[in-house]
Coordinates of C-alpha atoms in Angstrom, one line a residue:
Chain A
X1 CA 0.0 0.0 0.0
X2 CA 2.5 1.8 1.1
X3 CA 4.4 1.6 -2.8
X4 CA 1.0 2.6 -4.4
X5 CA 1.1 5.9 -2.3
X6 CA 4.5 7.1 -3.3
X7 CA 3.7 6.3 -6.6
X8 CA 0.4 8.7 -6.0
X9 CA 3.0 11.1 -4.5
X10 CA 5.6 10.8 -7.9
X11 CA 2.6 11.8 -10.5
X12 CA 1.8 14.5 -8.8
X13 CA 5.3 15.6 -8.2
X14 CA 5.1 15.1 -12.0
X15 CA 1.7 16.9 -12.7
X16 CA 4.1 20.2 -10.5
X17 CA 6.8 19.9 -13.1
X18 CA 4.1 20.4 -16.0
X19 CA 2.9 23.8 -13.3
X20 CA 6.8 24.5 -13.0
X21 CA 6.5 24.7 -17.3
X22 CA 4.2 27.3 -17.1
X23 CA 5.5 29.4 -15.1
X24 CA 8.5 29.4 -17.0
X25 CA 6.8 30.0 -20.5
X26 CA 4.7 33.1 -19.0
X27 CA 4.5 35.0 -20.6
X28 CA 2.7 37.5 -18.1
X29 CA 3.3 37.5 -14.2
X30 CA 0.1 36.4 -13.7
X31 CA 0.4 33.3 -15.4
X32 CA 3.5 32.7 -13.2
X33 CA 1.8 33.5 -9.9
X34 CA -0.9 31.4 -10.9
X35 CA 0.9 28.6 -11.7
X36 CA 3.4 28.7 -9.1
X37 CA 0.1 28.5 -6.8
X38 CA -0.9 25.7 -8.6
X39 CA 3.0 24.3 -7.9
X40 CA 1.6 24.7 -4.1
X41 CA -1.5 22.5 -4.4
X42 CA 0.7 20.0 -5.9
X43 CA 3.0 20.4 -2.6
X44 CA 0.1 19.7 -0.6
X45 CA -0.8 16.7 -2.4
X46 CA 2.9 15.0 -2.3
X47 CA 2.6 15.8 1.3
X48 CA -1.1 14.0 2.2
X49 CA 0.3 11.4 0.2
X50 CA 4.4 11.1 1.9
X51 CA 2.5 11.3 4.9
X52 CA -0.2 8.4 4.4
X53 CA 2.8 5.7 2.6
X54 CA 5.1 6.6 5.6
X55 CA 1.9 6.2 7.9
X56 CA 3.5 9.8 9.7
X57 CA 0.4 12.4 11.2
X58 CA 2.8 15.3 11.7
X59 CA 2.9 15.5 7.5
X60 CA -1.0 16.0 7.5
X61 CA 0.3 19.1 9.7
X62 CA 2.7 20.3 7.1
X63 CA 0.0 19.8 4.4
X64 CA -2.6 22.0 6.6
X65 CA -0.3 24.9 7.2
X66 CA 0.8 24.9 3.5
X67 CA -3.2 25.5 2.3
X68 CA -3.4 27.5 5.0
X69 CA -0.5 30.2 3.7
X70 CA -1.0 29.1 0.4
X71 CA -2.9 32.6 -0.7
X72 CA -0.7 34.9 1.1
X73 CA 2.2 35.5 -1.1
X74 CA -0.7 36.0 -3.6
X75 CA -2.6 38.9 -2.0
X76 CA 1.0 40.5 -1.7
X77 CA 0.6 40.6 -5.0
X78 CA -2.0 41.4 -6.1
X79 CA -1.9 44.6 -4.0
X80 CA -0.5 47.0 -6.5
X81 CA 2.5 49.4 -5.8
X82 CA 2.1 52.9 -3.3
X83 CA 0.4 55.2 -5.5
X84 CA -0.4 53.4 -8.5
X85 CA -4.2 53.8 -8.4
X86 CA -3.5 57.0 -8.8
X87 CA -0.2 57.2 -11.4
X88 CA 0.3 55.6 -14.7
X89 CA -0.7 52.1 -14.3
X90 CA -3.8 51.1 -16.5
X91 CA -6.6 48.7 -13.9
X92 CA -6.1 44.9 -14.6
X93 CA -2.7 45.1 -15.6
X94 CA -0.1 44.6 -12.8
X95 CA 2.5 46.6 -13.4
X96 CA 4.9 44.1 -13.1
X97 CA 4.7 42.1 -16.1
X98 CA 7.4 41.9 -18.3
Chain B
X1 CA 24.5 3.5 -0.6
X2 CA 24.4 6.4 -2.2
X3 CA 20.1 6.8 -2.5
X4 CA 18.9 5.1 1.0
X5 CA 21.6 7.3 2.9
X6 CA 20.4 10.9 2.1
X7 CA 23.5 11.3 0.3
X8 CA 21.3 12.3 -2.9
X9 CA 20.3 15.6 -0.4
X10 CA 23.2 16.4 0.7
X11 CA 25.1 16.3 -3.5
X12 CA 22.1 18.6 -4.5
X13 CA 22.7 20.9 -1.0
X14 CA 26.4 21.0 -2.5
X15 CA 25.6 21.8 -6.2
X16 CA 22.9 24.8 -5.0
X17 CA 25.8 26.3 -2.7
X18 CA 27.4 26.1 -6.0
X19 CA 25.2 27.7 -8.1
X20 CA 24.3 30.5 -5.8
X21 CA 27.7 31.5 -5.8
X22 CA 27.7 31.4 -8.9
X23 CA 24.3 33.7 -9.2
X24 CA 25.7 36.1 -6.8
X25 CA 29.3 36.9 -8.5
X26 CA 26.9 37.5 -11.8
X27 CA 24.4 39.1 -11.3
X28 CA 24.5 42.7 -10.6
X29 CA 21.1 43.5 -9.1
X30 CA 21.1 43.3 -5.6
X31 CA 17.3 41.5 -5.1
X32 CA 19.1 39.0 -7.2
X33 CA 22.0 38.4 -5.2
X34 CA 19.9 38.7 -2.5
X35 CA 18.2 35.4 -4.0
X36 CA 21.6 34.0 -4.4
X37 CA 22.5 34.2 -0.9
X38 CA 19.1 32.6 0.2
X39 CA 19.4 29.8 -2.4
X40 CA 23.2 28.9 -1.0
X41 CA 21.4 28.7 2.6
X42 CA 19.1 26.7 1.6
X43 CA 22.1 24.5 0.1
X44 CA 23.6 24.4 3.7
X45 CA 20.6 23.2 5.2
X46 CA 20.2 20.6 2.6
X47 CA 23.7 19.6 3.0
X48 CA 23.0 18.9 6.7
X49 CA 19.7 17.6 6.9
X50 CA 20.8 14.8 4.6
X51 CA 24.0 14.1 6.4
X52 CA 21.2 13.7 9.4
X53 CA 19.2 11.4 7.6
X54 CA 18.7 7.8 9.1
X55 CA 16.1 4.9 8.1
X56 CA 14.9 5.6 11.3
X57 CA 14.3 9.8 11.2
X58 CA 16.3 12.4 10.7
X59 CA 19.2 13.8 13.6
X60 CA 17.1 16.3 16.1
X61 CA 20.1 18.4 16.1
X62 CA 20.9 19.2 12.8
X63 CA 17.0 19.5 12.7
X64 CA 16.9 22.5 15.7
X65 CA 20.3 24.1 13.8
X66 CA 18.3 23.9 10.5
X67 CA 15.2 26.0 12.2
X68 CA 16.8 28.4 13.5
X69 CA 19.0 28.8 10.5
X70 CA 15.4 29.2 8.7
X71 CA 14.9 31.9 10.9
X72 CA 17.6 33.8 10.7
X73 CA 17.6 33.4 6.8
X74 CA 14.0 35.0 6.4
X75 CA 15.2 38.0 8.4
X76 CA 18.3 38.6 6.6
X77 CA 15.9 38.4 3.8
X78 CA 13.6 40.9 4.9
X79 CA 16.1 43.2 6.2
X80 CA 18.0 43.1 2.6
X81 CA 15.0 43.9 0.6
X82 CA 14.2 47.1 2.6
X83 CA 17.8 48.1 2.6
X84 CA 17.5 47.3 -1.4
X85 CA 14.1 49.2 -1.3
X86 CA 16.0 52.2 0.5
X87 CA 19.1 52.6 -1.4
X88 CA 16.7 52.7 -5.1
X89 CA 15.1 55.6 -3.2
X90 CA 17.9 57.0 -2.3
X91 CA 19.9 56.8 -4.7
X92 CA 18.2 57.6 -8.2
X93 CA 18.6 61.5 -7.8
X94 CA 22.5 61.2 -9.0
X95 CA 23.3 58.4 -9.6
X96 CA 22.4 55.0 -12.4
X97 CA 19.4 52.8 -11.3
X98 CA 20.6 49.8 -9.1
X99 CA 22.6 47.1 -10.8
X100 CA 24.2 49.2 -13.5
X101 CA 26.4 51.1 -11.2
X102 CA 29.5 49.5 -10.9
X103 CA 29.3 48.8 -14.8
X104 CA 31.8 52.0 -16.0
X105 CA 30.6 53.7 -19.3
Chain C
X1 CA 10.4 3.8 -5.7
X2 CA 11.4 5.9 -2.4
X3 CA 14.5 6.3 -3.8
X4 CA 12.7 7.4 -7.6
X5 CA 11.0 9.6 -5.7
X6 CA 14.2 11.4 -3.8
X7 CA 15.8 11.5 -7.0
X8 CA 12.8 13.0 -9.1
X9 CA 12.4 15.9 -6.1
X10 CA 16.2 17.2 -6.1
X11 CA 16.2 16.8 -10.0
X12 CA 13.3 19.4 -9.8
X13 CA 14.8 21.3 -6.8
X14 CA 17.8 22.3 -8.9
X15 CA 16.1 23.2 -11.7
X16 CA 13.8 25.5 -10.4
X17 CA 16.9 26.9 -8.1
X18 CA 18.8 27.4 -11.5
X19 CA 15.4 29.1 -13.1
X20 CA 15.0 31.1 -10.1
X21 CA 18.5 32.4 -10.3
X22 CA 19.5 32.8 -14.2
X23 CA 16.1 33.7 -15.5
X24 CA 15.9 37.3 -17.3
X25 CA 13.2 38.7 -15.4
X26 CA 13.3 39.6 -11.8
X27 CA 9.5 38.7 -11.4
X28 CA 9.9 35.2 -12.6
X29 CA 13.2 35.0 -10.6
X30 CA 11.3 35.6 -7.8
X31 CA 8.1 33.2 -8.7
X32 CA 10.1 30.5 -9.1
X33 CA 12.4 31.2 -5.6
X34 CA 8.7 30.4 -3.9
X35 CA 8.0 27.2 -6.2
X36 CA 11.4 26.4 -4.8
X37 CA 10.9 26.8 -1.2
X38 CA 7.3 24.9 -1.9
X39 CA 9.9 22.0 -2.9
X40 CA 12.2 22.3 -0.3
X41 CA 9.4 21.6 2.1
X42 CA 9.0 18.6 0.3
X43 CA 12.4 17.8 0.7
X44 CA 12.8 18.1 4.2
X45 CA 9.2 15.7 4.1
X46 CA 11.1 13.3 2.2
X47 CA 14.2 13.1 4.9
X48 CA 11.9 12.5 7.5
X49 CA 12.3 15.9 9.1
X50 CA 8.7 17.3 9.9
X51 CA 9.1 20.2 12.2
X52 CA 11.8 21.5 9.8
X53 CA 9.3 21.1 6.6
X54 CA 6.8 23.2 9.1
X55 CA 9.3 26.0 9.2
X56 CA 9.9 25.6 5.8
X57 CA 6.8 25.4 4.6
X58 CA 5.0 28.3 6.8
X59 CA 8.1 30.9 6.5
X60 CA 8.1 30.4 2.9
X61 CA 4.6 30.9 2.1
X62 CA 4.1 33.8 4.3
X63 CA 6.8 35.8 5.0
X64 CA 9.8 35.3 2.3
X65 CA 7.7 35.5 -0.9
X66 CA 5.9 38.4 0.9
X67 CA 8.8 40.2 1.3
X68 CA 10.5 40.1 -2.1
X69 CA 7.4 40.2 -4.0
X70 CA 6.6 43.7 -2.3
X71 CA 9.9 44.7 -2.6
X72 CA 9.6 44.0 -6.4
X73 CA 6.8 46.3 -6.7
X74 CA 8.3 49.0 -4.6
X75 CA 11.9 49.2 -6.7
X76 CA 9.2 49.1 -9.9
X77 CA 7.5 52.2 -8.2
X78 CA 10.8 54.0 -7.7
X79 CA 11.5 53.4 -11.6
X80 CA 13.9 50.6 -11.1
X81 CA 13.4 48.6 -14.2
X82 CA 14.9 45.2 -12.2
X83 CA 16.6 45.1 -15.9
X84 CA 19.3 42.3 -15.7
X85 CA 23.2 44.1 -16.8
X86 CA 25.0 41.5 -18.4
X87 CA 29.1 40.5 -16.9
X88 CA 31.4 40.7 -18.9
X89 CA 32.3 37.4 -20.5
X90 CA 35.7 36.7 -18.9
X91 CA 34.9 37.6 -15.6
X92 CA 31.8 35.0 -16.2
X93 CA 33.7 32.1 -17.1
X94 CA 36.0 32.5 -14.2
X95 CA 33.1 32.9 -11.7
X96 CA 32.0 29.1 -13.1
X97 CA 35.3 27.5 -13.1
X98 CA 35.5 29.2 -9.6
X99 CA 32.2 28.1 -8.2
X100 CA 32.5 24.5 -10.2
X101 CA 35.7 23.8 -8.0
X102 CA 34.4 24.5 -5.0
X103 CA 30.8 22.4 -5.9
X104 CA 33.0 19.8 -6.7
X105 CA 35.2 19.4 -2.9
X106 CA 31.8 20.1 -1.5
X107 CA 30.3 17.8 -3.2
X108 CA 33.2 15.4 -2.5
X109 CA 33.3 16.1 1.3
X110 CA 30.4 15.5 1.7
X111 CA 30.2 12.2 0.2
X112 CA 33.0 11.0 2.6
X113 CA 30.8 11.9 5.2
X114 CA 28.1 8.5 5.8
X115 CA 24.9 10.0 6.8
X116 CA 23.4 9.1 10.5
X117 CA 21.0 9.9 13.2
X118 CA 24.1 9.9 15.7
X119 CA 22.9 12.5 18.2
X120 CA 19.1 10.9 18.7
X121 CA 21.0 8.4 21.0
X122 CA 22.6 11.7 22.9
X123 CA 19.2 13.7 23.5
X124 CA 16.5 10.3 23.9
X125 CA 17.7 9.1 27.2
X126 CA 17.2 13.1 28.3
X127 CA 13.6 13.9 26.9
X128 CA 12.1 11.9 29.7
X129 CA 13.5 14.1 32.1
X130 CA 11.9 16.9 30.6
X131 CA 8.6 15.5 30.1
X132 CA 8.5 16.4 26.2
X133 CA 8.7 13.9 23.4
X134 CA 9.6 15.7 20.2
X135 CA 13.0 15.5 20.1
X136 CA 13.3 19.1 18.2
X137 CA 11.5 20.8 21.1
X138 CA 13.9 19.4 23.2
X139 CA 17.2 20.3 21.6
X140 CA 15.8 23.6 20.6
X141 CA 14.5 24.9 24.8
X142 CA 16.4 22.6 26.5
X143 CA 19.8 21.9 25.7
X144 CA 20.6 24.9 23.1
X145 CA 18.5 27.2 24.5
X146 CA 21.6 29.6 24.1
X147 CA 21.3 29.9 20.5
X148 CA 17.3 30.0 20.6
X149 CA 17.4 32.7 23.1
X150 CA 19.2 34.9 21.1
X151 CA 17.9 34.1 18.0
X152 CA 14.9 35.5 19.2
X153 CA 16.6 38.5 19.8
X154 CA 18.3 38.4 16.7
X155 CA 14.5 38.7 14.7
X156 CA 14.2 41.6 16.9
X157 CA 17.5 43.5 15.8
X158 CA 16.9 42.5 11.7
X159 CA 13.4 44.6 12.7
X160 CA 15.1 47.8 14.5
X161 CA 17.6 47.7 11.8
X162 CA 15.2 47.3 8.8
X163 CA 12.9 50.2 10.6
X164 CA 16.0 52.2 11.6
X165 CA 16.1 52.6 7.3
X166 CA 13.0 54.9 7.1
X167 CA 12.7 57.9 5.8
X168 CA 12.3 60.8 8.1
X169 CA 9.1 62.1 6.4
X170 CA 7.3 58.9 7.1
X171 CA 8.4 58.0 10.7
X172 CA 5.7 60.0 12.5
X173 CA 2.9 58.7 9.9
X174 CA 1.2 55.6 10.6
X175 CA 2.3 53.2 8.2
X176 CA -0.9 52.3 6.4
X177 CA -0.3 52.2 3.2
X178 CA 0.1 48.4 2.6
X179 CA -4.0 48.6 2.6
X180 CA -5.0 47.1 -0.8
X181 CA -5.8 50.5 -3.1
X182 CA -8.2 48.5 -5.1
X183 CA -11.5 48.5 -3.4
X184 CA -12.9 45.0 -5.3
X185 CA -9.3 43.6 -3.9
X186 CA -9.4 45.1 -0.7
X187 CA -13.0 43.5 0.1
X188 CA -12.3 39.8 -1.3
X189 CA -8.5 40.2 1.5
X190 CA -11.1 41.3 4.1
X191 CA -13.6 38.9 3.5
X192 CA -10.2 36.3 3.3
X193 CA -8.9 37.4 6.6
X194 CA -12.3 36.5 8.0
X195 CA -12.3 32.8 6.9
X196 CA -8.1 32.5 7.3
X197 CA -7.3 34.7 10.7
X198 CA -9.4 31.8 13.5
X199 CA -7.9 29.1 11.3
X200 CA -4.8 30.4 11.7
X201 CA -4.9 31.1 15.2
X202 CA -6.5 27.3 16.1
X203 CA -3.7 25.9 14.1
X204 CA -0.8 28.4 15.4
X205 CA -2.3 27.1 18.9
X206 CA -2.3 23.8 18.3
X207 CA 1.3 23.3 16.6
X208 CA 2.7 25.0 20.2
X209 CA 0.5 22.7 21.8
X210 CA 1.3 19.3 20.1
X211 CA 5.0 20.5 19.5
X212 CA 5.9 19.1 23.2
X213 CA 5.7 15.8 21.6
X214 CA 5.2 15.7 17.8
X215 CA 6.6 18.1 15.4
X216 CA 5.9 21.4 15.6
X217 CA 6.4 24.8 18.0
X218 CA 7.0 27.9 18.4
X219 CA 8.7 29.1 15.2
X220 CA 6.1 26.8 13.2
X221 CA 3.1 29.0 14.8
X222 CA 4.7 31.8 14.6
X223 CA 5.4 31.6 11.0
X224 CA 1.3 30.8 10.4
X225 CA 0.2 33.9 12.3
X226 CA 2.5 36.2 10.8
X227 CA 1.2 34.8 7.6
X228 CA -2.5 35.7 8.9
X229 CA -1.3 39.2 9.8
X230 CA -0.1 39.7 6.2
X231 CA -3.8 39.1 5.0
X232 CA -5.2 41.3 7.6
X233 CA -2.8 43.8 7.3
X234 CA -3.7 44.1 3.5
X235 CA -7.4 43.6 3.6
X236 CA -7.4 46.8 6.4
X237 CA -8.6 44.4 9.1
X238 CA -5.4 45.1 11.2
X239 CA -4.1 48.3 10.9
X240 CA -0.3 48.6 10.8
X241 CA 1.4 50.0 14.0
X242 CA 3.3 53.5 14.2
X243 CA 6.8 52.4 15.3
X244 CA 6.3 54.0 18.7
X245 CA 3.2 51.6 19.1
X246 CA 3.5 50.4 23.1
X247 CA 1.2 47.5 22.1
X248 CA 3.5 46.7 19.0
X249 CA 6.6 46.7 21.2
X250 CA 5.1 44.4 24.2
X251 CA 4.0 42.2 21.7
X252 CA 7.8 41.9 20.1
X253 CA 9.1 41.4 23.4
X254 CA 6.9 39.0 25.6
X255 CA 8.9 35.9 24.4
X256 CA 12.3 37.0 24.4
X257 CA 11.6 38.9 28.3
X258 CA 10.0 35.9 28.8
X259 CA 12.5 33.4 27.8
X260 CA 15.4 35.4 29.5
X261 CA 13.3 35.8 32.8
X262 CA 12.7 32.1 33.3
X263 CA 16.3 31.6 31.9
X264 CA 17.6 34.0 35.2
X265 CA 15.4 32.8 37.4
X266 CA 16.8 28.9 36.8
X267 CA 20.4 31.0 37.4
X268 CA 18.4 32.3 40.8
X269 CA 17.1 29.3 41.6
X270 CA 20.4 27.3 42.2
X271 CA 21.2 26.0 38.5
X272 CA 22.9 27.8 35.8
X273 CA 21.3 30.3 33.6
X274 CA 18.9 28.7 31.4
X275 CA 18.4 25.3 33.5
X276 CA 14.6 24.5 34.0
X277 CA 13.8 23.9 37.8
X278 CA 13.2 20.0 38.6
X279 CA 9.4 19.2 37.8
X280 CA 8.7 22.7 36.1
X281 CA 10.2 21.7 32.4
X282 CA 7.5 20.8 30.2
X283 CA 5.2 23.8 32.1
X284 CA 8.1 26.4 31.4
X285 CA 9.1 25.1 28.2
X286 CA 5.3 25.8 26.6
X287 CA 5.2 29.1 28.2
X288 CA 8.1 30.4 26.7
X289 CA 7.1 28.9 23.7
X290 CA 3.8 30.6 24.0
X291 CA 5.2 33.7 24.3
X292 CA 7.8 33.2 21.6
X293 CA 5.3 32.3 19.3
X294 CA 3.7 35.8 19.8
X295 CA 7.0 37.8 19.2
X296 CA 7.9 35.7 16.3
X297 CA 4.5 35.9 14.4
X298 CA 4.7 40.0 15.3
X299 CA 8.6 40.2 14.5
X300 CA 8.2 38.3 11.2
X301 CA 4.7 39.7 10.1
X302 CA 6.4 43.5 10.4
X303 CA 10.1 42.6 8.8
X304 CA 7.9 41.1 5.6
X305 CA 5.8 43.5 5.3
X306 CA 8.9 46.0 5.7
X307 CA 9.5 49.7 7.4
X308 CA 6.8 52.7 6.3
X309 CA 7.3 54.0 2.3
X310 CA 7.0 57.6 2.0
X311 CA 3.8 58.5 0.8
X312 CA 3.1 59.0 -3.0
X313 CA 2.3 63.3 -2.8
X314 CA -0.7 62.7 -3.1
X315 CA -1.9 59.8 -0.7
X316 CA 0.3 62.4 1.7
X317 CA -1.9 65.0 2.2
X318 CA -4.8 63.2 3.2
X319 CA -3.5 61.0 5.5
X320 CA -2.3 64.8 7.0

């Protein structure tokens, strides 16, 4: 059982590299934060699944606080820059991408 | 030998040490060096977690070390991007923007 | 297929490390440092080290991306481009054969080195005596709890230093900027830091709590509330302190005062400075790591979300 579950845990470690592909290719940054979030889902999936074929609870814990945080780095940025409601940068368009 | 020991994490701490250095002698802009420096950290703790590693767990000492080396790592993190933050505010009244300065004309 | 599996995960650990560090754009370099420290969680999963994948896992998430993805924005405000000045070729070439050598003796040390648990036979026949189980805990308030002590106080000087860097004009203001400007944003972060701020407290609670005896404690909680604070912070459900804040202060210091009291009083008590009295460990050890956990999330939430920006002109004279 224990195999089948790390084999669980390889796919999706897999399915992350396709994720890892996008955010490489972009081409905007929101393609990359979105895909890098979608990098974290996949961490939280290798971990249910590293916890349940090493039969270890304290994994579960890791894979709670990662969907816990998993939005924060994503607020930060969505929250555009000081000032830039106000300056040059058009709505919808961070003005990071490059 | 090589697999079941942890040796695998230790190699790839050793090659990311590597490669930060590398990063940070190249590139010029200080967030990116900044990045560097994290990614040779992280190399360390890699180094030493999989030195710890054991079928049975992994070594609660190099474990604690490796926490608080997490710890320290995000401050120095945090504390480099506002001095990064600072010095673009600072300095873009007389002199290049950051990165290009120490590149002569 | 554990071994597959190891080999698969530091295959993709060094390629997103060399994306994250070679790529053209800062942005992207910076999106793929936090895929990276997403997979460096899993690694330290994979050697069987849970409380450091915790640390990992929270620190990463909600404080380092935090911090350089504001930063980003803020040197892109200022009219830093980020734009990447190419080395010259020579100097290039001998920063690799430079940084190849030394990857290579590192690389060779530490294969000479055979990989063992050797100090879990030094600290288990001690953990009884303190009542705890997790051996992490242990080594971390127990028998080092030099180095924890002042790393504490360590988070506390990166914080004066990092504040000590703003600009005159904005040190009397209260810091509220980091406030989402869009309204549509600011709403959907408020309504977040509804559902995520209790969660984050139960589960901050609880890793202290179960970090006596399985992984976790006080950096792990810490980590997840300052995480929390980041969302409250930018959906205006927490408003940011003014650097003179008394309540901001007391909360940065109740765990290291708290550590360093207990530590004097074992020194008072007949032992040395930082020895637990008999019968008192496990009690002691989850106060101080209750009150750590306090400073740490504070200390960690302000350092990523970084000292006051001066004010736009504008936003400057309403806030006056």
């Amino acid at each position: 059982m224990s195999e089948a579950f790390m084999l669980a845990a390889m796919l999706v470690l897999v399915s992350m590299a396709a994720a890892l592909l996008r955010a490489w290719r972009g081409p905007t940054s929101v393609d990359r934060i979105m895909a890098v979030q979608l990098v974290g889902t996949g961490m939280v999936g290798v971990a249910v699944a590293l916890g349940a074929a090493r039969n270890e609870a304290g994994m579960l814990d890791a894979a709670l606080v990662a969907t816990l945080l998993a939005a924060v780095a994503v607020s930060a940025f969505v929250r555009r820059p000081e000032g830039a409601a106000t300056s040059h940068s058009k709505p919808n368009s961070p003005s990071l991408d490059r | 030998m090589l697999v079941e020991g942890g040796h695998v994490f230790a190699v790839t701490g050793a090659v990311l040490a590597g490669l930060g250095f590398y990063s940070f002698l190249v590139k010029r802009h200080p967030i990116r060096q900044l990045l560097a420096a994290n990614v040779v950290g992280a190399g360390v703790f890699l180094m030493l977690g999989g030195l710890g590693r054991s079928p049975g767990g992994a070594d609660p000492f190099a474990q604690a070390l490796v926490i608080t080396g997490i710890v320290i790592a995000v401050a120095l993190s945090a504390l480099g991007a506002a001095m990064v933050v600072r010095l673009a505010a600072c300095g873009d009244k007389d002199e290049a923007p950051l990165g290009e300065k120490r590149e002569g004309p | 297929m554990s071994a597959a599996f190891d080999i698969l995960l530091c295959l993709m650990i060094l390629a997103t490390a060399g994306i994250a560090l070679f790529v053209r754009g800062a942005f992207a370099a910076i999106a793929f440092f936090i895929a990276f420290g997403n997979l460096l969680g899993l690694a330290w999963l994979a050697l069987g080290a849970v409380n450091v994948a915790l640390a990992e896992i929270a620190v990463g998430a909600g404080v380092t991306g935090v911090a350089l993805i504001l930063a980003c924005s803020r040197l892109f405000e200022l009219g830093d481009n980020l734009a990447d000045v190419r080395t010259p070729l020579a100097s290039r070439l001998g920063s690799a054969a430079l940084c190849l050598g030394f990857t290579v003796m590192l690389a060779g040390v530490v294969l000479t080195i055979p990989p063992g648990d050797r100090l879990s036979k030094v600290v288990a026949p001690l953990l009884p005596g303190l009542g705890i189980e997790n051996p992490v805990t242990g080594v971390l308030l127990a028998f080092r709890g030099y180095d924890t002590l002042l790393e504490t106080f360590v988070l506390l000087g990166a914080l004066v230093a990092a504040w000590s860097l703003t600009p005159d004009a904005s040190r009397r203001l209260p810091p509220t900027t980091m406030v989402m400007t869009d309204p549509t944003s600011r709403i959907v972060a408020e309504a977040f830091t509804r559902l995520l701020a209790p969660a984050a407290l139960i589960i901050a609670a609880y890793l202290v709590w179960v970090g006596s005896d399985l992984p976790g404690g006080a950096f792990q909680a810490g980590a997840v509330l300052a995480g929390a604070l980041v969302v409250a912070t930018l959906g205006g459900v927490v408003v940011l302190p003014r650097l003179d804040s008394l309540a901001a202060r007391i909360a940065l210091m109740v765990g290291p005062l708290t550590f360093l009291a207990i530590g004097l009083a074992g020194a008072a008590l007949g032992g040395r400075f930082l020895a637990y009295p008999d019968g008192l460990e496990k009690t002691l050890i989850v106060t101080i790591e209750y009150a750590l956990a306090i400073s740490i999330a504070a200390g960690l939430a302000l350092l990523a979300i970084g000292p006051p920006q001066p004010m736009p002109n504008n936003a400057r004279a309403d806030a006056r």
